[in-house]
PDB file of C-alpha atoms in Angstrom:
ATOM      1  CA  LEU F   1      -0.101   0.849   0.208  1.00  0.00           C
ATOM      2  CA  ASP F   2       2.548   2.131   0.784  1.00  0.00           C
ATOM      3  CA  ALA F   3       5.103   1.879  -2.479  1.00  0.00           C
ATOM      4  CA  ALA F   4       1.230   2.819  -4.059  1.00  0.00           C
ATOM      5  CA  LEU F   5       0.506   5.396  -2.947  1.00  0.00           C
ATOM      6  CA  ALA F   6       4.166   6.675  -3.232  1.00  0.00           C
ATOM      7  CA  LEU F   7       3.704   6.272  -7.150  1.00  0.00           C
ATOM      8  CA  VAL F   8       0.722   8.722  -6.735  1.00  0.00           C
ATOM      9  CA  VAL F   9       3.004  10.903  -4.794  1.00  0.00           C
ATOM     10  CA  VAL F  10       5.240  10.813  -7.798  1.00  0.00           C
ATOM     11  CA  ALA F  11       2.513  10.704 -10.480  1.00  0.00           C
ATOM     12  CA  ARG F  12       1.805  14.027  -9.437  1.00  0.00           C
ATOM     13  CA  GLN F  13       5.313  15.789  -8.474  1.00  0.00           C
ATOM     14  CA  TRP F  14       4.549  14.660 -12.558  1.00  0.00           C
ATOM     15  CA  THR F  15       2.033  17.446 -13.565  1.00  0.00           C
ATOM     16  CA  LEU F  16       3.432  20.170 -11.078  1.00  0.00           C
ATOM     17  CA  PRO F  17       5.417  21.415 -13.420  1.00  0.00           C
ATOM     18  CA  HIS F  18       3.093  21.326 -16.417  1.00  0.00           C
ATOM     19  CA  ARG F  19       0.548  22.910 -13.830  1.00  0.00           C
ATOM     20  CA  ALA F  20       3.212  26.050 -12.353  1.00  0.00           C
ATOM     21  CA  VAL F  21       3.676  27.136 -16.660  1.00  0.00           C
ATOM     22  CA  LEU F  22       0.125  26.985 -17.444  1.00  0.00           C
ATOM     23  CA  SER F  23      -0.748  29.693 -13.929  1.00  0.00           C
ATOM     24  CA  ALA F  24       2.113  31.559 -15.013  1.00  0.00           C
ATOM     25  CA  ALA F  25       0.445  31.329 -18.509  1.00  0.00           C
ATOM     26  CA  LEU F  26      -3.396  32.617 -16.889  1.00  0.00           C
ATOM     27  CA  LYS F  27      -4.222  29.356 -18.188  1.00  0.00           C
ATOM     28  CA  VAL F  28      -6.155  28.188 -15.359  1.00  0.00           C
ATOM     29  CA  ARG F  29      -9.066  27.552 -16.575  1.00  0.00           C
ATOM     30  CA  SER F  30      -8.689  24.314 -18.517  1.00  0.00           C
ATOM     31  CA  GLN F  31      -7.217  23.268 -14.995  1.00  0.00           C
ATOM     32  CA  ALA F  32      -9.790  23.632 -13.212  1.00  0.00           C
ATOM     33  CA  ILE F  33     -11.518  21.933 -15.746  1.00  0.00           C
ATOM     34  CA  CYS F  34      -9.248  19.069 -15.433  1.00  0.00           C
ATOM     35  CA  SER F  35      -9.216  18.931 -11.779  1.00  0.00           C
ATOM     36  CA  LEU F  36     -12.726  18.565 -11.973  1.00  0.00           C
ATOM     37  CA  PHE F  37     -13.387  15.805 -13.913  1.00  0.00           C
ATOM     38  CA  GLU F  38      -9.419  14.146 -12.377  1.00  0.00           C
ATOM     39  CA  GLY F  39     -11.528  14.518  -9.281  1.00  0.00           C
ATOM     40  CA  SER F  40     -14.941  13.127 -10.869  1.00  0.00           C
ATOM     41  CA  VAL F  41     -13.232  10.443 -12.445  1.00  0.00           C
ATOM     42  CA  ASN F  42     -11.579   9.441  -9.153  1.00  0.00           C
ATOM     43  CA  LEU F  43     -14.109   9.278  -7.114  1.00  0.00           C
ATOM     44  CA  LEU F  44     -16.396   6.848  -9.638  1.00  0.00           C
ATOM     45  CA  LEU F  45     -13.306   4.218  -9.116  1.00  0.00           C
ATOM     46  CA  SER F  46     -12.737   4.501  -5.448  1.00  0.00           C
ATOM     47  CA  VAL F  47     -16.389   3.794  -5.480  1.00  0.00           C
ATOM     48  CA  LEU F  48     -15.588   0.608  -7.924  1.00  0.00           C
ATOM     49  CA  LEU F  49     -12.184  -0.544  -7.019  1.00  0.00           C
ATOM     50  CA  THR F  50     -12.409  -0.028  -2.804  1.00  0.00           C
ATOM     51  CA  VAL F  51     -15.416  -2.231  -3.040  1.00  0.00           C
ATOM     52  CA  LEU F  52     -12.951  -4.640  -5.204  1.00  0.00           C
ATOM     53  CA  TRP F  53      -9.483  -4.039  -3.157  1.00  0.00           C
ATOM     54  CA  GLY F  54     -10.183  -2.340  -0.562  1.00  0.00           C
ATOM     55  CA  LEU F  55      -7.460   0.553   0.845  1.00  0.00           C
ATOM     56  CA  TRP F  56      -5.250  -0.768  -2.340  1.00  0.00           C
ATOM     57  CA  GLY F  57      -8.511   0.282  -4.654  1.00  0.00           C
ATOM     58  CA  VAL F  58      -8.344   3.908  -3.411  1.00  0.00           C
ATOM     59  CA  ALA F  59      -4.096   4.205  -4.108  1.00  0.00           C
ATOM     60  CA  ALA F  60      -4.853   2.297  -7.463  1.00  0.00           C
ATOM     61  CA  SER F  61      -7.923   4.407  -7.880  1.00  0.00           C
ATOM     62  CA  THR F  62      -6.363   8.256  -7.221  1.00  0.00           C
ATOM     63  CA  LEU F  63      -3.718   6.581  -9.610  1.00  0.00           C
ATOM     64  CA  LEU F  64      -5.601   5.492 -12.732  1.00  0.00           C
ATOM     65  CA  GLY F  65      -7.549   8.981 -12.480  1.00  0.00           C
ATOM     66  CA  LEU F  66      -4.550  11.166 -12.559  1.00  0.00           C
ATOM     67  CA  LEU F  67      -2.939   8.965 -15.382  1.00  0.00           C
ATOM     68  CA  MET F  68      -6.900   9.075 -17.115  1.00  0.00           C
ATOM     69  CA  THR F  69      -6.911  12.561 -17.064  1.00  0.00           C
ATOM     70  CA  SER F  70      -4.106  15.510 -15.588  1.00  0.00           C
ATOM     71  CA  GLY F  71      -1.557  13.117 -16.102  1.00  0.00           C
ATOM     72  CA  TRP F  72      -1.142  13.663 -19.392  1.00  0.00           C
ATOM     73  CA  PHE F  73      -3.600  16.801 -20.511  1.00  0.00           C
ATOM     74  CA  ILE F  74      -1.790  18.801 -18.429  1.00  0.00           C
ATOM     75  CA  PRO F  75       1.256  18.338 -19.845  1.00  0.00           C
ATOM     76  CA  ARG F  76       0.508  18.213 -23.492  1.00  0.00           C
ATOM     77  CA  LEU F  77      -1.406  21.756 -22.345  1.00  0.00           C
ATOM     78  CA  ALA F  78       1.915  22.741 -20.770  1.00  0.00           C
ATOM     79  CA  MET F  79       3.427  21.629 -24.319  1.00  0.00           C
ATOM     80  CA  CYS F  80       1.577  23.868 -26.204  1.00  0.00           C
ATOM     81  CA  ASP F  81       3.593  27.019 -25.637  1.00  0.00           C
ATOM     82  CA  PHE F  82       7.088  25.216 -25.897  1.00  0.00           C
ATOM     83  CA  PRO F  83       8.140  24.976 -29.532  1.00  0.00           C
ATOM     84  CA  MET F  84       9.394  20.932 -28.764  1.00  0.00           C
ATOM     85  CA  ARG F  85       8.796  18.360 -31.328  1.00  0.00           C
ATOM     86  CA  THR F  86       5.884  15.934 -29.047  1.00  0.00           C
ATOM     87  CA  ARG F  87       7.149  12.862 -29.405  1.00  0.00           C
ATOM     88  CA  LYS F  88      10.843  14.624 -28.456  1.00  0.00           C
ATOM     89  CA  TYR F  89       9.569  15.635 -25.348  1.00  0.00           C
ATOM     90  CA  TRP F  90       7.391  12.766 -24.044  1.00  0.00           C
ATOM     91  CA  THR F  91      10.169  10.393 -24.516  1.00  0.00           C
ATOM     92  CA  ASP F  92      12.755  12.256 -22.948  1.00  0.00           C
ATOM     93  CA  ALA F  93      10.749  12.980 -19.983  1.00  0.00           C
ATOM     94  CA  LEU F  94       8.717   9.458 -20.034  1.00  0.00           C
ATOM     95  CA  VAL F  95      12.744   8.179 -19.694  1.00  0.00           C
ATOM     96  CA  ARG F  96      13.899   9.853 -17.133  1.00  0.00           C
ATOM     97  CA  LEU F  97      10.706   9.209 -15.228  1.00  0.00           C
ATOM     98  CA  LEU F  98      10.563   5.982 -15.483  1.00  0.00           C
ATOM     99  CA  LEU F  99      14.400   5.490 -14.765  1.00  0.00           C
ATOM    100  CA  HIS F 100      13.779   7.629 -11.124  1.00  0.00           C
ATOM    101  CA  LEU F 101      10.544   5.337 -10.283  1.00  0.00           C
ATOM    102  CA  SER F 102      11.943   2.010 -10.664  1.00  0.00           C
ATOM    103  CA  LEU F 103      14.690   3.084  -8.744  1.00  0.00           C
ATOM    104  CA  SER F 104      12.916   4.581  -6.130  1.00  0.00           C
ATOM    105  CA  PHE F 105      10.746   1.764  -6.025  1.00  0.00           C
ATOM    106  CA  SER F 106      13.189  -1.082  -5.582  1.00  0.00           C
ATOM    107  CA  VAL F 107      15.885   0.899  -2.492  1.00  0.00           C
ATOM    108  CA  ALA F 108      11.993   1.303  -0.585  1.00  0.00           C
ATOM    109  CA  ALA F 109      11.542  -1.684  -1.581  1.00  0.00           C
ATOM    110  CA  SER F 110      14.789  -3.338  -0.583  1.00  0.00           C
ATOM    111  CA  VAL F 111      14.586  -0.926   3.068  1.00  0.00           C
ATOM    112  CA  ARG F 112      11.203  -2.747   3.184  1.00  0.00           C
ATOM    113  CA  TRP F 113      12.075  -6.206   3.417  1.00  0.00           C
ATOM    114  CA  LEU F 114      15.873  -4.822   6.068  1.00  0.00           C
ATOM    115  CA  ALA F 115      13.265  -2.881   8.087  1.00  0.00           C
ATOM    116  CA  ALA F 116      10.700  -6.734   8.817  1.00  0.00           C
ATOM    117  CA  GLY F 117      11.138  -7.784  11.672  1.00  0.00           C
ATOM    118  CA  ARG F 118      12.491  -4.175  13.370  1.00  0.00           C
ATOM    119  CA  ASN F 119      10.561  -2.526  15.741  1.00  0.00           C
ATOM    120  CA  SER F 120      11.825   0.209  16.606  1.00  0.00           C
ATOM    121  CA  TYR F 121      12.361   4.040  15.258  1.00  0.00           C
ATOM    122  CA  PHE F 122      15.812   3.750  14.532  1.00  0.00           C
ATOM    123  CA  TRP F 123      15.121   1.504  11.815  1.00  0.00           C
ATOM    124  CA  ALA F 124      12.754   2.992  10.576  1.00  0.00           C
ATOM    125  CA  LEU F 125      14.100   6.732  10.168  1.00  0.00           C
ATOM    126  CA  ALA F 126      17.269   4.765   9.381  1.00  0.00           C
ATOM    127  CA  ASN F 127      15.310   3.555   6.417  1.00  0.00           C
ATOM    128  CA  GLY F 128      13.206   6.191   5.971  1.00  0.00           C
ATOM    129  CA  GLY F 129      16.166   7.931   5.124  1.00  0.00           C
ATOM    130  CA  LEU F 130      18.021   6.169   2.617  1.00  0.00           C
ATOM    131  CA  ALA F 131      15.365   5.755   0.733  1.00  0.00           C
ATOM    132  CA  GLY F 132      15.018   9.533   1.024  1.00  0.00           C
ATOM    133  CA  VAL F 133      18.525  10.244  -0.043  1.00  0.00           C
ATOM    134  CA  VAL F 134      18.231   7.407  -2.787  1.00  0.00           C
ATOM    135  CA  GLY F 135      15.647   9.305  -4.137  1.00  0.00           C
ATOM    136  CA  MET F 136      16.548  13.016  -3.860  1.00  0.00           C
ATOM    137  CA  GLY F 137      20.136  11.698  -5.900  1.00  0.00           C
ATOM    138  CA  SER F 138      17.724   9.664  -8.615  1.00  0.00           C
ATOM    139  CA  PHE F 139      15.654  12.509  -9.105  1.00  0.00           C
ATOM    140  CA  TRP F 140      18.645  15.264  -8.863  1.00  0.00           C
ATOM    141  CA  GLY F 141      20.665  12.637 -11.695  1.00  0.00           C
ATOM    142  CA  ILE F 142      18.435  11.464 -14.045  1.00  0.00           C
ATOM    143  CA  VAL F 143      14.620  13.657 -13.940  1.00  0.00           C
ATOM    144  CA  LEU F 144      16.390  17.127 -14.466  1.00  0.00           C
ATOM    145  CA  ASP F 145      18.541  17.841 -17.027  1.00  0.00           C
ATOM    146  CA  ALA F 146      21.980  20.196 -16.672  1.00  0.00           C
ATOM    147  CA  ASP F 147      20.405  23.108 -17.270  1.00  0.00           C
ATOM    148  CA  ALA F 148      17.729  23.003 -14.626  1.00  0.00           C
ATOM    149  CA  ARG F 149      20.760  21.623 -12.164  1.00  0.00           C
ATOM    150  CA  LYS F 150      23.157  24.572 -12.340  1.00  0.00           C
ATOM    151  CA  ARG F 151      19.467  26.802 -11.799  1.00  0.00           C
ATOM    152  CA  VAL F 152      19.093  24.397  -8.638  1.00  0.00           C
ATOM    153  CA  ARG F 153      22.854  25.135  -7.462  1.00  0.00           C
ATOM    154  CA  ALA F 154      22.238  29.176  -8.188  1.00  0.00           C
ATOM    155  CA  LEU F 155      19.513  29.431  -6.487  1.00  0.00           C
ATOM    156  CA  VAL F 156      20.660  27.979  -3.940  1.00  0.00           C
ATOM    157  CA  ARG F 157      23.227  29.973  -3.559  1.00  0.00           C
ATOM    158  CA  ARG F 158      21.448  32.809  -3.823  1.00  0.00           C
ATOM    159  CA  ALA F 159      19.685  31.632  -0.907  1.00  0.00           C
ATOM    160  CA  VAL F 160      22.913  30.931   0.900  1.00  0.00           C
ATOM    161  CA  ASN F 161      24.793  33.748   0.505  1.00  0.00           C
TER     162      ASN F 161
END
């Protein structure tokens, strides 16, 4: 269940930069309509899948609702503002995202296996910290391109100074 919810969080993070671009361009109406549609799909799927799978159904319906609506439509709307070829955009972005997801998921599953049977706060914090560090490292190295990493470094330097 926790891995499914983590996938929902990562999938939701996928749309946030695109939403920021659309908000900066004052294209809010289409986002609002898409969010309402996503909520409707999520509610319908939650009712159906919860009966079948319980809490797993809730997590699955949230992920499916996102992927069926905002997960592709919001990036498509944002992509209209950039002179980039559609296929190149999706292949570049999705390959990096899938690499990040596979690495993060495998590390989270390994850490969970290591923590099995160890009932202490120390092991919970150590394993959660390890999964977080590896997840952030893979996000930095895989998801962010060189230009984005350069901008983040400059932003951190300004914040520190």
